[in-house]
PDB file of C-alpha atoms in Angstrom:
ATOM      1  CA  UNK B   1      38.833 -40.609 -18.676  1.00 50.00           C
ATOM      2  CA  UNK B   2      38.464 -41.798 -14.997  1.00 46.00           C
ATOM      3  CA  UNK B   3      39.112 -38.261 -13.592  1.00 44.00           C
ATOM      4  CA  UNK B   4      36.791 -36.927 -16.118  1.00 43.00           C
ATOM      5  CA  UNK B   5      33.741 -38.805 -14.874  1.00 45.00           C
ATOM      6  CA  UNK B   6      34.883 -38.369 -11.119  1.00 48.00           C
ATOM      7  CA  UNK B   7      34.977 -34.035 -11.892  1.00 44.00           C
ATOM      8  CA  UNK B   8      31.498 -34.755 -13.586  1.00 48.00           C
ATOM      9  CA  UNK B   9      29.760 -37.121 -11.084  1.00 50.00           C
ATOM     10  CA  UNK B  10      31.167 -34.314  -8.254  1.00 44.00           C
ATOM     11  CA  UNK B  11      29.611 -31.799 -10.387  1.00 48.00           C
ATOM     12  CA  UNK B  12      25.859 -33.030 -10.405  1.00 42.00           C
ATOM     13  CA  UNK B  13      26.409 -33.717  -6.600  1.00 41.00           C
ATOM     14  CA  UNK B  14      27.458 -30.515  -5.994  1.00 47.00           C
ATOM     15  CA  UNK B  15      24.455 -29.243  -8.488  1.00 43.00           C
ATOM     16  CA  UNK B  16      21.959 -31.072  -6.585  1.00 44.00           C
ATOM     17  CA  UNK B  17      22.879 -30.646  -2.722  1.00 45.00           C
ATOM     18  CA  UNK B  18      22.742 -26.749  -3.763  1.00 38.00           C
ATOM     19  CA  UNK B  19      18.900 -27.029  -4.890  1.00 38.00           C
ATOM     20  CA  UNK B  20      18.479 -29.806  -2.158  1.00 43.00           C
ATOM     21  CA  UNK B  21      19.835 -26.562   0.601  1.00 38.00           C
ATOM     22  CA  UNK B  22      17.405 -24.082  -1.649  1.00 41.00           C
ATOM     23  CA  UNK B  23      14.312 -26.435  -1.397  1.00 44.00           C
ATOM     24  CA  UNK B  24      14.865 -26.980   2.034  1.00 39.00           C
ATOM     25  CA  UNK B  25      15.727 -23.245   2.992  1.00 37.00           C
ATOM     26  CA  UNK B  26      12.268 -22.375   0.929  1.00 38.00           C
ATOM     27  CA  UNK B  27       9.959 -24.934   2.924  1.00 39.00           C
ATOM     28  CA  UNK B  28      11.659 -23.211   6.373  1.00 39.00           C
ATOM     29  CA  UNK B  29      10.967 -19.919   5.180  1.00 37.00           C
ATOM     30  CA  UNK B  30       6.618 -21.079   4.068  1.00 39.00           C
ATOM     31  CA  UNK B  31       6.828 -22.894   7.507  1.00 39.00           C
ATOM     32  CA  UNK B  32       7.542 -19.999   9.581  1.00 40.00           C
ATOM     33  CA  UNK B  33       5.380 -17.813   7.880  1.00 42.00           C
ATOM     34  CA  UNK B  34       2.503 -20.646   8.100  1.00 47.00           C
ATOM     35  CA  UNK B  35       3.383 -20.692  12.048  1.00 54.00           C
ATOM     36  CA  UNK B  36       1.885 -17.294  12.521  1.00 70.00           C
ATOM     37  CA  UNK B  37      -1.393 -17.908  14.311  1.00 73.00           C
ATOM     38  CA  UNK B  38      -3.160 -15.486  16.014  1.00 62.00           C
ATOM     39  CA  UNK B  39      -5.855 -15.517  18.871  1.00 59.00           C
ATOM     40  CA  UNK B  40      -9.116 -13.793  18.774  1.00 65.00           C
ATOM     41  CA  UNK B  41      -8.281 -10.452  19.866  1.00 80.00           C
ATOM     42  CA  UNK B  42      -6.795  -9.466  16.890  1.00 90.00           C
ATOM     43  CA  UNK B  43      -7.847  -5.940  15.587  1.00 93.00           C
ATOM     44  CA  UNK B  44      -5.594  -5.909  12.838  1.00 96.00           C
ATOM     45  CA  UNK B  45      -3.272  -2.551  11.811  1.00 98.00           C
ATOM     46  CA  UNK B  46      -4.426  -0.327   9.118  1.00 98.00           C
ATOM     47  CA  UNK B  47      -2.052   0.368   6.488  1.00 98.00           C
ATOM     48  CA  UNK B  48      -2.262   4.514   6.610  1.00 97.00           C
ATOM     49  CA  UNK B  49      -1.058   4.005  10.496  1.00 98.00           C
ATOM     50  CA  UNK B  50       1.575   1.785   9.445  1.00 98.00           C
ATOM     51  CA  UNK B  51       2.880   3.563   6.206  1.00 97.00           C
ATOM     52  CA  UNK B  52       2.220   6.791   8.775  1.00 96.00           C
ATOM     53  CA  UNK B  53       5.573   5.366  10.919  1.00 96.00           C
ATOM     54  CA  UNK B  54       7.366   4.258   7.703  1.00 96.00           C
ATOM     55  CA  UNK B  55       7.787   7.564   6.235  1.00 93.00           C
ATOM     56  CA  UNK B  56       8.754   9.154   9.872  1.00 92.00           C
ATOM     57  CA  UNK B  57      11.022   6.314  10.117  1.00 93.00           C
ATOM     58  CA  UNK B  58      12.514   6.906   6.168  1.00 90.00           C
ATOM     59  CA  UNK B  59      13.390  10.544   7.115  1.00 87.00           C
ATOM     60  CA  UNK B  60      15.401   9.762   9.728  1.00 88.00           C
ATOM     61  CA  UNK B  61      17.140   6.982   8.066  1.00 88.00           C
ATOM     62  CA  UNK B  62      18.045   9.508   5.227  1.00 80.00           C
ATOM     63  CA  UNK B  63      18.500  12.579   7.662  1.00 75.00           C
ATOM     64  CA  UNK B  64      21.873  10.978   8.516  1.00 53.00           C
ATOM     65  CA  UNK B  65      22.494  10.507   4.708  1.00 49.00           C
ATOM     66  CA  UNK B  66      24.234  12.810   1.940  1.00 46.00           C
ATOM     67  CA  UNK B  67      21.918  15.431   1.347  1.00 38.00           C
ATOM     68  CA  UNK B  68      19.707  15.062  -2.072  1.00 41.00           C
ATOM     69  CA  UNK B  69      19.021  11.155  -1.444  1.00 56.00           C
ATOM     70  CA  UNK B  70      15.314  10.326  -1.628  1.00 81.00           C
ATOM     71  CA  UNK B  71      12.874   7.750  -0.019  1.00 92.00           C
ATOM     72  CA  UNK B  72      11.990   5.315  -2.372  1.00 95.00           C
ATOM     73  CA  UNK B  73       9.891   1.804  -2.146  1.00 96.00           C
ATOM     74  CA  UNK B  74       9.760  -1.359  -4.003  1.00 97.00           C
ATOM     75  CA  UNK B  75       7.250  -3.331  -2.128  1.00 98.00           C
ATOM     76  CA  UNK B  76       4.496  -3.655   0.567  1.00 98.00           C
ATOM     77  CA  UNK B  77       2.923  -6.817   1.608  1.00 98.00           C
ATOM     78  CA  UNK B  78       0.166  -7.982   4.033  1.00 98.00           C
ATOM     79  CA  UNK B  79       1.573 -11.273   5.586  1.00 95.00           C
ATOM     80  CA  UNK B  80      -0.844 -13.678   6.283  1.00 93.00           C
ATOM     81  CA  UNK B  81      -2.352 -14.481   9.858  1.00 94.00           C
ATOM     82  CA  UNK B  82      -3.743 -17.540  10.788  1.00 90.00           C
ATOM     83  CA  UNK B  83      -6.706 -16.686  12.943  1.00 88.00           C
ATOM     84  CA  UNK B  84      -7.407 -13.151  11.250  1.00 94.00           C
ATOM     85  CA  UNK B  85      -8.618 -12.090   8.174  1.00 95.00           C
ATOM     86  CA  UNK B  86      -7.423  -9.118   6.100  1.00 95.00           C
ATOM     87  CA  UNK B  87     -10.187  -6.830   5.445  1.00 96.00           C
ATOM     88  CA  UNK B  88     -10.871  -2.586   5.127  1.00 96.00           C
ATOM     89  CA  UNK B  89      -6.705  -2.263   4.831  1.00 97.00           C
ATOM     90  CA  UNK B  90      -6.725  -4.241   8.003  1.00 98.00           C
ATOM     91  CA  UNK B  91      -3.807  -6.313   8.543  1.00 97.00           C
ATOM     92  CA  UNK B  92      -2.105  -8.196  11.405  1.00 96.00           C
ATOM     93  CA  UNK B  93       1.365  -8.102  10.237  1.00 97.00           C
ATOM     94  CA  UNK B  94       2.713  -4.540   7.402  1.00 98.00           C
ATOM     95  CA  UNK B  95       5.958  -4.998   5.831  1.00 98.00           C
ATOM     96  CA  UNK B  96       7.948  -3.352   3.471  1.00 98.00           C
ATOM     97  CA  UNK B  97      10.936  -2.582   1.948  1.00 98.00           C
ATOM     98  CA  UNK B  98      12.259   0.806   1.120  1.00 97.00           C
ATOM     99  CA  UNK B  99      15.519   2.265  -0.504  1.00 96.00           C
ATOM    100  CA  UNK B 100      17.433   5.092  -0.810  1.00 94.00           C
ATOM    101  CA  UNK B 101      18.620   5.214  -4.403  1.00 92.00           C
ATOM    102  CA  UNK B 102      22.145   6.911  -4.751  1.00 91.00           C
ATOM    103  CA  UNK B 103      20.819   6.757  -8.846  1.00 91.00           C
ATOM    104  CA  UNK B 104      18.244   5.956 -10.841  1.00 88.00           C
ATOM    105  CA  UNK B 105      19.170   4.467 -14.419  1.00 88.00           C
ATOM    106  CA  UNK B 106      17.338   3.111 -17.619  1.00 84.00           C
ATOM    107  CA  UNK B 107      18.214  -0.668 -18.989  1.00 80.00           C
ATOM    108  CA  UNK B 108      16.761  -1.273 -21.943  1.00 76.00           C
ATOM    109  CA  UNK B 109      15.586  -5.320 -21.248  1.00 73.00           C
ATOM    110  CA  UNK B 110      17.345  -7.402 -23.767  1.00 76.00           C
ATOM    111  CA  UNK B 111      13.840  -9.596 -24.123  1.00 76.00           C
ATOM    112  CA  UNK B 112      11.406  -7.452 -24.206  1.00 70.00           C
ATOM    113  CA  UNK B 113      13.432  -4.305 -25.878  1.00 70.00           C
ATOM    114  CA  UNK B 114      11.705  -2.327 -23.345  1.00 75.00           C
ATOM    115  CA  UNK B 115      13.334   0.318 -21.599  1.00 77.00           C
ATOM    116  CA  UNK B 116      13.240  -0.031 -17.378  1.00 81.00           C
ATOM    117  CA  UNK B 117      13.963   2.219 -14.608  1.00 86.00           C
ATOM    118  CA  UNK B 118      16.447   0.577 -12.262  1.00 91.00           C
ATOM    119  CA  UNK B 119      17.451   2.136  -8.848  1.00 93.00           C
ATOM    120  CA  UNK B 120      20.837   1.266  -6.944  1.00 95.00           C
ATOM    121  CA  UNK B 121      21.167   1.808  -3.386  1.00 95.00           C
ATOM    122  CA  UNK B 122      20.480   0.680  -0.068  1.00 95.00           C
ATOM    123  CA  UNK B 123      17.342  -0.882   1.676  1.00 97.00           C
ATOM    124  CA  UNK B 124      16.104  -1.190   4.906  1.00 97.00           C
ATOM    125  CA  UNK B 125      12.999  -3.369   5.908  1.00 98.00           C
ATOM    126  CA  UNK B 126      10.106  -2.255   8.405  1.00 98.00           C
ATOM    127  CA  UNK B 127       7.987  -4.104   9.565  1.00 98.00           C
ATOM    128  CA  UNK B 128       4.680  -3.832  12.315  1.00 98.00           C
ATOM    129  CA  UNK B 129       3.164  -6.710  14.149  1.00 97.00           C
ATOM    130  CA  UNK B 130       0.585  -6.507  16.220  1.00 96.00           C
ATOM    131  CA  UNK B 131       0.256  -7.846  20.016  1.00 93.00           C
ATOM    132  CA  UNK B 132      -1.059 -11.470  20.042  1.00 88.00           C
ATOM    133  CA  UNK B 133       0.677 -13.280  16.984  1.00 90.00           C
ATOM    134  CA  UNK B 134       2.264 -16.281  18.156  1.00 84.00           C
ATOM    135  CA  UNK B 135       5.840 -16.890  16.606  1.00 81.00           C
ATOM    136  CA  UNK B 136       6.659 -13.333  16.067  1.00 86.00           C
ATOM    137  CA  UNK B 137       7.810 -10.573  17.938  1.00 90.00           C
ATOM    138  CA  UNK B 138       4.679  -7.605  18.400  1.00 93.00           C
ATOM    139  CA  UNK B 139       5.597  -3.696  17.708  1.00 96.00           C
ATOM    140  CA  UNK B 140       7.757  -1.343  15.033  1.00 97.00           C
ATOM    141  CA  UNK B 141      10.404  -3.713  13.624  1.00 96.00           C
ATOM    142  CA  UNK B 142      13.348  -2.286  11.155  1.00 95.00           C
ATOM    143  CA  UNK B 143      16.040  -5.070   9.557  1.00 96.00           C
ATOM    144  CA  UNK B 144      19.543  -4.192   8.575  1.00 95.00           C
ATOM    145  CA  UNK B 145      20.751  -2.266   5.749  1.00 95.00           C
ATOM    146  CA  UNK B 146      21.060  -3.996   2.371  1.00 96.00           C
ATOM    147  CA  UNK B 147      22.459  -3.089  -0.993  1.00 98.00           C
ATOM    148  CA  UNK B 148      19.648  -2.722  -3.469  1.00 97.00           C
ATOM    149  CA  UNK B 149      19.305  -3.189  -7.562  1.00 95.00           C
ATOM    150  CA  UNK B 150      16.193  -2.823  -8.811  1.00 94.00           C
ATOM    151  CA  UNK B 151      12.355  -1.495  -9.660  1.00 94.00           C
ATOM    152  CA  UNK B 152      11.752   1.553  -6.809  1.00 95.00           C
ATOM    153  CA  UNK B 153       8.980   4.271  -7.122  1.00 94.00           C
ATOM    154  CA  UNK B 154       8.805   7.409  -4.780  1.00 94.00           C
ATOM    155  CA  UNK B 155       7.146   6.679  -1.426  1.00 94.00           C
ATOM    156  CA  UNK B 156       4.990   9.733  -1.948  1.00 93.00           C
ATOM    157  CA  UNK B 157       3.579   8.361  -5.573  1.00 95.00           C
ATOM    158  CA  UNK B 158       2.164   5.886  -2.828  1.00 97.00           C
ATOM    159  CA  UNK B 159      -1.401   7.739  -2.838  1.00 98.00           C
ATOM    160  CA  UNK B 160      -4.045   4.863  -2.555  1.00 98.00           C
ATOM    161  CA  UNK B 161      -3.642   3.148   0.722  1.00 98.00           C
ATOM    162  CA  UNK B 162      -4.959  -0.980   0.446  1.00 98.00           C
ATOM    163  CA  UNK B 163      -7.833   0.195   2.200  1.00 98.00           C
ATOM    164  CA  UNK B 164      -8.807   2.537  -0.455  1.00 98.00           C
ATOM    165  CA  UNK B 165      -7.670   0.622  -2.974  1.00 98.00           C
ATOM    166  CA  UNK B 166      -9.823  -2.801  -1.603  1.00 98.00           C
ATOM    167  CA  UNK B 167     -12.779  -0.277  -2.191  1.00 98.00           C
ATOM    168  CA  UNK B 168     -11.882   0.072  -5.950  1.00 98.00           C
ATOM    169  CA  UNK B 169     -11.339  -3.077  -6.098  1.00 98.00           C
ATOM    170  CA  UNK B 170     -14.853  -4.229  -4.849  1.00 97.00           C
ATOM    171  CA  UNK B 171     -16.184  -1.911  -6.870  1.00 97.00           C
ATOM    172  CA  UNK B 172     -14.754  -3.136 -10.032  1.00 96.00           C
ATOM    173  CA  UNK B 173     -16.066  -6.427  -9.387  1.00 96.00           C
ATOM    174  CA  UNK B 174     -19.113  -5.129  -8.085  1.00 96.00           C
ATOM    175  CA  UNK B 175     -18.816  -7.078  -5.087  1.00 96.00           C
ATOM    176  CA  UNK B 176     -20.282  -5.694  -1.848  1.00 95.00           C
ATOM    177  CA  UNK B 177     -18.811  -7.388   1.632  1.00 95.00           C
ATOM    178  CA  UNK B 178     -20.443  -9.669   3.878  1.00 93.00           C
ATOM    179  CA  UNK B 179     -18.427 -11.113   5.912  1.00 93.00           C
ATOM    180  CA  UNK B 180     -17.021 -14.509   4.897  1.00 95.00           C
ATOM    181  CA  UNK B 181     -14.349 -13.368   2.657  1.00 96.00           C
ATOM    182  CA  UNK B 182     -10.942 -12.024   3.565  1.00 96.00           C
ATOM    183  CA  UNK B 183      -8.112 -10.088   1.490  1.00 98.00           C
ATOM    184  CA  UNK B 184      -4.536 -10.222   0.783  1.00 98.00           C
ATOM    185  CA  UNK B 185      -2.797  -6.902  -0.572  1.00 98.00           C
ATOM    186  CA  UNK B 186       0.705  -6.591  -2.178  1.00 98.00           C
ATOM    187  CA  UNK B 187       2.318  -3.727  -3.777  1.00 98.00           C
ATOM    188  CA  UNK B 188       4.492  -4.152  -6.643  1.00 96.00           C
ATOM    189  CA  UNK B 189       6.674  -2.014  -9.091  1.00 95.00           C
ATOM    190  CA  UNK B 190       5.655  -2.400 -12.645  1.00 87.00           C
ATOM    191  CA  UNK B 191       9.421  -2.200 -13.525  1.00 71.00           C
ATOM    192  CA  UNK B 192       8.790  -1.642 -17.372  1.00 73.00           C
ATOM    193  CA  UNK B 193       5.798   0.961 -16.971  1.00 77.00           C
ATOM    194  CA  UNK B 194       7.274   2.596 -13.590  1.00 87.00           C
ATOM    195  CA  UNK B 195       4.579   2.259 -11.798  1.00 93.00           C
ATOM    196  CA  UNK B 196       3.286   1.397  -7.860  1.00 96.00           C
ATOM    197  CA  UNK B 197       0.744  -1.457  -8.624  1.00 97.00           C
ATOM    198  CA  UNK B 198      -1.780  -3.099  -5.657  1.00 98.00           C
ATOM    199  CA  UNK B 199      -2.687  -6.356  -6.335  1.00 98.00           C
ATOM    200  CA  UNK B 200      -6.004  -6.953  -4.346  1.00 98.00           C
ATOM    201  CA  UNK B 201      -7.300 -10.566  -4.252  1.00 98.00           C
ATOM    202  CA  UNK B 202     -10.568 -11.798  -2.433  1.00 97.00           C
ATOM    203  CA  UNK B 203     -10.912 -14.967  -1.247  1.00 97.00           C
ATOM    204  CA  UNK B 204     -13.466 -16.893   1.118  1.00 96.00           C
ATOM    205  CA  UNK B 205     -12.538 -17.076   4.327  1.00 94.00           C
ATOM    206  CA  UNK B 206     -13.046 -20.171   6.851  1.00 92.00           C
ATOM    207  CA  UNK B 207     -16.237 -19.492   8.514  1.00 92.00           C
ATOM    208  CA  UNK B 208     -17.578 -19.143   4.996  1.00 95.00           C
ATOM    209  CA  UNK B 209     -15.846 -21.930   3.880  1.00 95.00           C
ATOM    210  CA  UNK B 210     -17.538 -23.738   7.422  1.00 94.00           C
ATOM    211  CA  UNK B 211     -20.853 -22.046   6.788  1.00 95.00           C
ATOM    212  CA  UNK B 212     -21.129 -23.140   3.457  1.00 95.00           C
ATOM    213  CA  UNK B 213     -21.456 -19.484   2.318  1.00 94.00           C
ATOM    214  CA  UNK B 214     -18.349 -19.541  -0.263  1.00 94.00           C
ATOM    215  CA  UNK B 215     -16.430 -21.660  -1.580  1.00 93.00           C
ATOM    216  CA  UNK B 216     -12.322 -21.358  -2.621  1.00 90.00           C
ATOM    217  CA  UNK B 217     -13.214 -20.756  -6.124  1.00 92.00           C
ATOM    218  CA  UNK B 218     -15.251 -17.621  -4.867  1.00 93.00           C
ATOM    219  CA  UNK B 219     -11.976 -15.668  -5.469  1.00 95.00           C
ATOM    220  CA  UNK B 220     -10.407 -13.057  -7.944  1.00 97.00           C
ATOM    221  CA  UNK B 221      -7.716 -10.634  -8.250  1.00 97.00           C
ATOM    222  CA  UNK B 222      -7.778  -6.890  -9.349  1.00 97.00           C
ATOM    223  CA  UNK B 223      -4.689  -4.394 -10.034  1.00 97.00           C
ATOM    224  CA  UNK B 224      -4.875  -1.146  -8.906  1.00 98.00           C
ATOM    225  CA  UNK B 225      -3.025   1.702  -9.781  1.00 97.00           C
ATOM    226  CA  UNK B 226      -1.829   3.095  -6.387  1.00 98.00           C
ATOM    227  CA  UNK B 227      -0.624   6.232  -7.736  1.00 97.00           C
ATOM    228  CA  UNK B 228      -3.590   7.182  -9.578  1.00 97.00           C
ATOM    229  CA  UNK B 229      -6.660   4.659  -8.176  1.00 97.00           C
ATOM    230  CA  UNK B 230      -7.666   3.169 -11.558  1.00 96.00           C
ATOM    231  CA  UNK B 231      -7.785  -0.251 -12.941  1.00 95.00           C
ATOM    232  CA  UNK B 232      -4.577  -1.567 -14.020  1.00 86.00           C
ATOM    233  CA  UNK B 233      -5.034  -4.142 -16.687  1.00 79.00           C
ATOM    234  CA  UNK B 234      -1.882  -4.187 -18.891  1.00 60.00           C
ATOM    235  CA  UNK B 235       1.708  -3.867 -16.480  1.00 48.00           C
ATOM    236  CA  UNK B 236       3.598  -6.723 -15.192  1.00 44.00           C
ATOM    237  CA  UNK B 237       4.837  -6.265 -12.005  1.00 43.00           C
ATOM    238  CA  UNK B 238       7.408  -7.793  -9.857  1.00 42.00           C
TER     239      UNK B 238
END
């Protein structure tokens, strides 16, 4: 009985110094990204110059691969700059991941009964900074090679940069620019309906905030197809 509650009382402390290790590994990962500040010079990078190098960069990452492999991507993201704000596809820091996918399968999701297109391979992150950012290191960036399992669309389905698709977006909400707001753009896979999704969202930025020309509830989101440019309202994406 003794040992019994010793295995068990080592079990729930092993339990909790795990998510104690997660937590903490989490609120390193939000502090570094919160570090980036930026000074005033900032021009920001637009996303067709970036995505540009990516796809150079893709072919000769599979040029040294077995012939018939194709570029694929599962994500893009804008990271977040204090200092500058993310506007006409404008941003500081690009980064994405992309994957070669030795095969492309269906899984049939045992909630949902819906069926998914799931890529295994390898992925590689790029990333582009620009000069000026504080806390991280300016220029063409690639990480190491990783094994991949998961939603991955065709970089060349890509068709709607965030530029582009922050015009849509706008549109859809009938919202015309001024000047106190900024943007944050992500690209997802909507695994079930295969499909490269932007998420645009608008919020108010500080000298509106300061200026009293916005407020933080002066914010949405819009989902736009990046394959086709039209208003996504019904995939989940991941």
């Amino acid at each position: 009985m003794e040992i019994w509650k010793s295995k068990r009382s080592w079990s729930v402390v092993s339990f909790l110094m795990v998510v104690i290790v997660a937590a903490v590994m989490a609120c390193d990962a939000d502090a570094k990204r919160a570090s980036l500040k930026g000074g005033e010079d900032l021009n920001g990078i637009a996303f067709d110059d970036f995505w540009d190098r990516v796809k150079d960069e893709g072919r000769q990452w599979t040029g040294n691969q077995q012939a018939g492999n194709q570029l694929y991507v599962s994500k893009i993201s804008a990271i977040p700059v204090k200092g500058f704000d993310n506007h006409n596809g404008l941003s500081a820091i690009w980064e994405t991941q992309v994957v070669r996918c030795n095969s492309v399968k269906e899984y049939k999701d045992p909630d949902s009964k819906k069926i998914e297109m799931i890529c295994n391979g390898r992925s590689i992150t790029y990333r582009m900074t620009e000069t000026g950012i504080a806390g991280a290191q300016s220029g063409f960036r690639k990480g190491r090679e990783k094994n991949f399992r998961g939603a991955a669309v065709l970089l060349e389905r890509v068709r709607f940069g965030a530029g582009k698709a922050e015009e849509i977006a706008n549109s859809n909400k009938r919202f015309r620019p001024v000047g106190y707001e900024y943007y944050t753009y992500d690209l997802h896979i909507a695994h079930v309906a295969d499909k490269p999704v932007w998420v645009i969202k608008k919020g108010c930025n500080h000298r509106g905030l300061k200026q009293k020309q916005c407020t933080s509830k002066d914010s949405w989101a819009v989902k736009v197809d990046a394959e086709t440019g039209e208003i996504n309202k019904t995939v989940n994406s991941r």
